[in-house]
XYZ file of C-alpha atoms in Angstrom:
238
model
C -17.440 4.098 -13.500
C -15.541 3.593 -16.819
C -13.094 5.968 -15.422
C -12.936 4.478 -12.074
C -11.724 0.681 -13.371
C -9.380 2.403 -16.085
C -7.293 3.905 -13.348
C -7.833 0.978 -11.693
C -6.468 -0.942 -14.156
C -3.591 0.737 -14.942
C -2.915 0.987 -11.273
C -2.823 -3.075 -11.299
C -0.325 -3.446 -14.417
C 2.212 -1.060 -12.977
C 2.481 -3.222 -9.864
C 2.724 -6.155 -11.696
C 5.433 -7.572 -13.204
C 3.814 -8.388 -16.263
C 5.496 -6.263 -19.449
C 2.342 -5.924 -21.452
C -1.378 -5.073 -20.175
C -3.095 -7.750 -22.889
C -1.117 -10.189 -20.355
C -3.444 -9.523 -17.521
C -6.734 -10.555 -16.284
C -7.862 -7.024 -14.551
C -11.359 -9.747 -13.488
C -9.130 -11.059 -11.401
C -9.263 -8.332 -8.654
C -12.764 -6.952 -9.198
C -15.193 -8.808 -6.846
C -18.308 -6.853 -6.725
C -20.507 -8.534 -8.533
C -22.521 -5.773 -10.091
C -18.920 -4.239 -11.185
C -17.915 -8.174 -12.743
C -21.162 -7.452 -14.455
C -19.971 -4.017 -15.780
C -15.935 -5.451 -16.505
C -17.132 -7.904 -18.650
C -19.052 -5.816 -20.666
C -17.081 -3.074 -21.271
C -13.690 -5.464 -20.313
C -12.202 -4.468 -24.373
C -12.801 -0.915 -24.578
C -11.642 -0.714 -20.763
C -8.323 -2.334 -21.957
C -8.000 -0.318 -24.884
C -8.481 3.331 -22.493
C -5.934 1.811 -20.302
C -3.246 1.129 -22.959
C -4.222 4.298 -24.653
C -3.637 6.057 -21.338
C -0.222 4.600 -20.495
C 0.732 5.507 -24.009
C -0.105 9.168 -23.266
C 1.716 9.257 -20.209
C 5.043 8.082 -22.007
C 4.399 10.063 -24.730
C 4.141 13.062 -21.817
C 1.115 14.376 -22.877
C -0.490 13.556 -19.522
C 0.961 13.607 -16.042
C 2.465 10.608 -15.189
C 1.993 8.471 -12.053
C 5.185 7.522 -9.241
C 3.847 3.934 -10.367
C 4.344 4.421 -13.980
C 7.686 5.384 -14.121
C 8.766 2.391 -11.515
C 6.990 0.429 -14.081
C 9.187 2.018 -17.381
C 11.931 1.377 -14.831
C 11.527 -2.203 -14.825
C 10.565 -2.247 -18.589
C 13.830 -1.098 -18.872
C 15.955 -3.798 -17.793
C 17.905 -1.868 -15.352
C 20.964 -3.482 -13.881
C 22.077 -2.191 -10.424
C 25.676 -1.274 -9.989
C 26.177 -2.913 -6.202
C 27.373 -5.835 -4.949
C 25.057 -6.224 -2.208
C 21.257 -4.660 -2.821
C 19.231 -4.906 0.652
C 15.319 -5.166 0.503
C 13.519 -3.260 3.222
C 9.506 -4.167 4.004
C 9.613 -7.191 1.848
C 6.399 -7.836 3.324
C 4.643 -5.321 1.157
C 6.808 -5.231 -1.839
C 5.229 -5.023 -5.062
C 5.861 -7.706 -7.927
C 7.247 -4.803 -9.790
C 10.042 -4.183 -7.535
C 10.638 -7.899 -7.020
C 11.400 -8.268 -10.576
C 13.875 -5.646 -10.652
C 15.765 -7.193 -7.175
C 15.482 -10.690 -8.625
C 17.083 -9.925 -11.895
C 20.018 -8.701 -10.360
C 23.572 -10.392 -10.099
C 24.018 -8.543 -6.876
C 23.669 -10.560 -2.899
C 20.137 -10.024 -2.308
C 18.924 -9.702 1.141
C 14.724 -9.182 2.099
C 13.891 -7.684 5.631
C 10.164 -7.771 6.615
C 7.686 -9.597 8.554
C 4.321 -11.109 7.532
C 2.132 -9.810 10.484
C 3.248 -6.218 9.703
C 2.068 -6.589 6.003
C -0.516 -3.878 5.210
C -0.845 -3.067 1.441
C -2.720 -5.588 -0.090
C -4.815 -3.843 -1.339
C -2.302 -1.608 -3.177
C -1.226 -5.414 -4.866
C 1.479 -6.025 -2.457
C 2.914 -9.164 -2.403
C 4.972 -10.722 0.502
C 8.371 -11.379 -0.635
C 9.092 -13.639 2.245
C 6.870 -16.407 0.977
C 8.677 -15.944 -2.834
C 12.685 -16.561 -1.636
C 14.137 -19.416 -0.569
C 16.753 -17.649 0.700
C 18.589 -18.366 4.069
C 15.849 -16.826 7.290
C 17.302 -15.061 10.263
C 15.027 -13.833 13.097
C 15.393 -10.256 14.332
C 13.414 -10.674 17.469
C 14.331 -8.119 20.231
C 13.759 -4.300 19.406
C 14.646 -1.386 21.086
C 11.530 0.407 20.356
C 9.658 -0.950 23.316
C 10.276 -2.197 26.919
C 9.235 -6.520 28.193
C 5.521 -5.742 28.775
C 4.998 -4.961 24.902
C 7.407 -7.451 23.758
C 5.160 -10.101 26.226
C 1.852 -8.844 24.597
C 3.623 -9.060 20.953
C 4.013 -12.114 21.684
C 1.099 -13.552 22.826
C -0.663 -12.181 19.854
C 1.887 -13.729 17.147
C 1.169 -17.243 19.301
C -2.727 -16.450 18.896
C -2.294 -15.557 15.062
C 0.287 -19.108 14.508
C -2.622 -21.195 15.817
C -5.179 -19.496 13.217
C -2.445 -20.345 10.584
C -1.050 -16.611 10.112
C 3.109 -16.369 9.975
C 5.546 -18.263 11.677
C 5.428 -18.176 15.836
C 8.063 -15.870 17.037
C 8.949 -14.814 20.869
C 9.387 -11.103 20.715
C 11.735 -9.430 23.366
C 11.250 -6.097 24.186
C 15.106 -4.164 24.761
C 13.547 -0.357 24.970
C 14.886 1.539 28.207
C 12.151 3.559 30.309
C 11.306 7.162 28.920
C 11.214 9.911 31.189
C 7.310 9.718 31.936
C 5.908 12.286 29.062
C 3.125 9.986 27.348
C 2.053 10.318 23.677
C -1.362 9.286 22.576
C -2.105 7.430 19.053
C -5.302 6.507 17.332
C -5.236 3.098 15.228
C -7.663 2.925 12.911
C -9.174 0.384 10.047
C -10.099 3.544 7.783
C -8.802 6.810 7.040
C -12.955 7.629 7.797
C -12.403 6.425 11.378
C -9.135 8.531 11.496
C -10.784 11.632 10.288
C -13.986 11.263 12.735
C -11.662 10.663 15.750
C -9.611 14.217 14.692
C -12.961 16.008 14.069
C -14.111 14.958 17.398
C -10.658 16.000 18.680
C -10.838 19.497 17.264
C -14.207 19.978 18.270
C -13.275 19.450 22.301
C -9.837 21.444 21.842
C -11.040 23.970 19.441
C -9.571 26.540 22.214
C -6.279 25.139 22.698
C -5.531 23.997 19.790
C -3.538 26.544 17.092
C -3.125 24.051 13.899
C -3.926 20.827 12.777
C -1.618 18.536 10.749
C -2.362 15.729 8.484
C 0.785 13.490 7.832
C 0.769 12.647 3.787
C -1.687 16.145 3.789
C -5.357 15.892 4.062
C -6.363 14.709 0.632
C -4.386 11.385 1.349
C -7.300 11.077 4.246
C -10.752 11.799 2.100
C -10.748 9.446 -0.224
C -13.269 6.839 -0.307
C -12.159 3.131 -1.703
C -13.992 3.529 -4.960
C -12.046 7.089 -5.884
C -15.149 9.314 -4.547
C -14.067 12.005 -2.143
C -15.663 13.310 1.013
C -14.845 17.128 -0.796
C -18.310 15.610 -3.679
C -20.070 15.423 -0.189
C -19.364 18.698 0.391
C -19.966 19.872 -2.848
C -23.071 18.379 -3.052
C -24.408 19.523 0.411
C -23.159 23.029 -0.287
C -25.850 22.545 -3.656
């Protein structure tokens, strides 16, 4: 467990744009109450691990994390040779990267849209709500044809009313395929995703020659508090 909120800590500073980890509250994020109980115990010597470990990744006696050296990049004070620096998904940026676009003397522009934000819990932030830049809608998309736009639509309207992002009319520009279909499973877990593919292999086992996991299977087995469904099988296996 000591492990577990060390990683997560360190996790939480790189995305922040905070220079120093004694500026953070890592209580802030943890709501579990039996883990509160745990953090504020142990809340010094899990600060001390996590500064220790940061110091042994930039020292390169450890491996280092794709979040740790965004975080020496911003540390760094980097200024961006361009004149115009565009910022794609600013609905899930992270306040790491926002301090490095901010700080520069370069014409900033954010794309992104609030409904499509979807890494919260990875400490993204939405940009859009941190600008007060000039908005422009992109509304129609090529991607789809009017009976998806219409639905879009109608959802965005239901989400306004609850007080969720700005109401938008969505037209739909896409031009009809040639009639070949493509099935997708959405799911709220990477559990439900892995069930639905199990179940999938199990009625196609005879057709089917390979399986393929975008991002690789181990992006897909890992449980929200770091455990793996591979310590299920380890443990069933004895």
């Amino acid at each position: 467990m000591l492990a577990n909120h060390i990683l997560k800590f360190i996790t939480y500073f790189c995305n922040k744009a905070e220079s120093k980890v004694q500026e953070l509250d890592y209580l802030a994020i943890v709501s579990d109450a039996k883990a509160r109980e745990f953090v504020t115990k142990h809340y010094a010597l899990i600060e001390r691990n996590c500064r220790e470990l940061l110091a042994r990744m930039k020292r390169a006696e450890v491996p280092i994390s794709h979040e740790f050296y965004l975080k020496l990049f911003q540390l760094s004070k980097p200024r961006l040779a361009a004149d115009i620096i565009l910022f794609d998904e600013g609905q899930d940026a992270s306040e790491v990267m926002l301090d490095i676009f901010f700080k520069q003397p370069a014409t900033k522009v954010i794309v992104g849209d609030t409904h499509q934000q979807i890494y919260g819990w990875r400490h993204a932030v939405n940009s859009l709500e941190k600008t007060d830049f000039q908005e422009q809608q992109l509304s129609t998309s090529f991607r789809f044809q009017a009976p998806i736009a219409q639905l879009a639509t109608q959802v965005l309207a239901w989400k306004t009313k609850l007080g969720v992002g700005p109401q938008l009319t969505v037209t739909g520009a896409g031009k009809v395929t040639d009639g070949n279909t493509t099935r997708a499973i959405i799911g709220r877990t990477n559990l439900q995703l892995l069930l639905k593919a199990i179940e999938y292999v199990r009625q196609h086992r005879q057709q089917l020659r390979r399986v393929y996991f975008e991002g690789h299977i181990q992006s897909y087995t890992y449980a929200d508090e770091g455990a793996s469904l591979y310590d299920v099988l380890a443990l069933y296996n004895g």
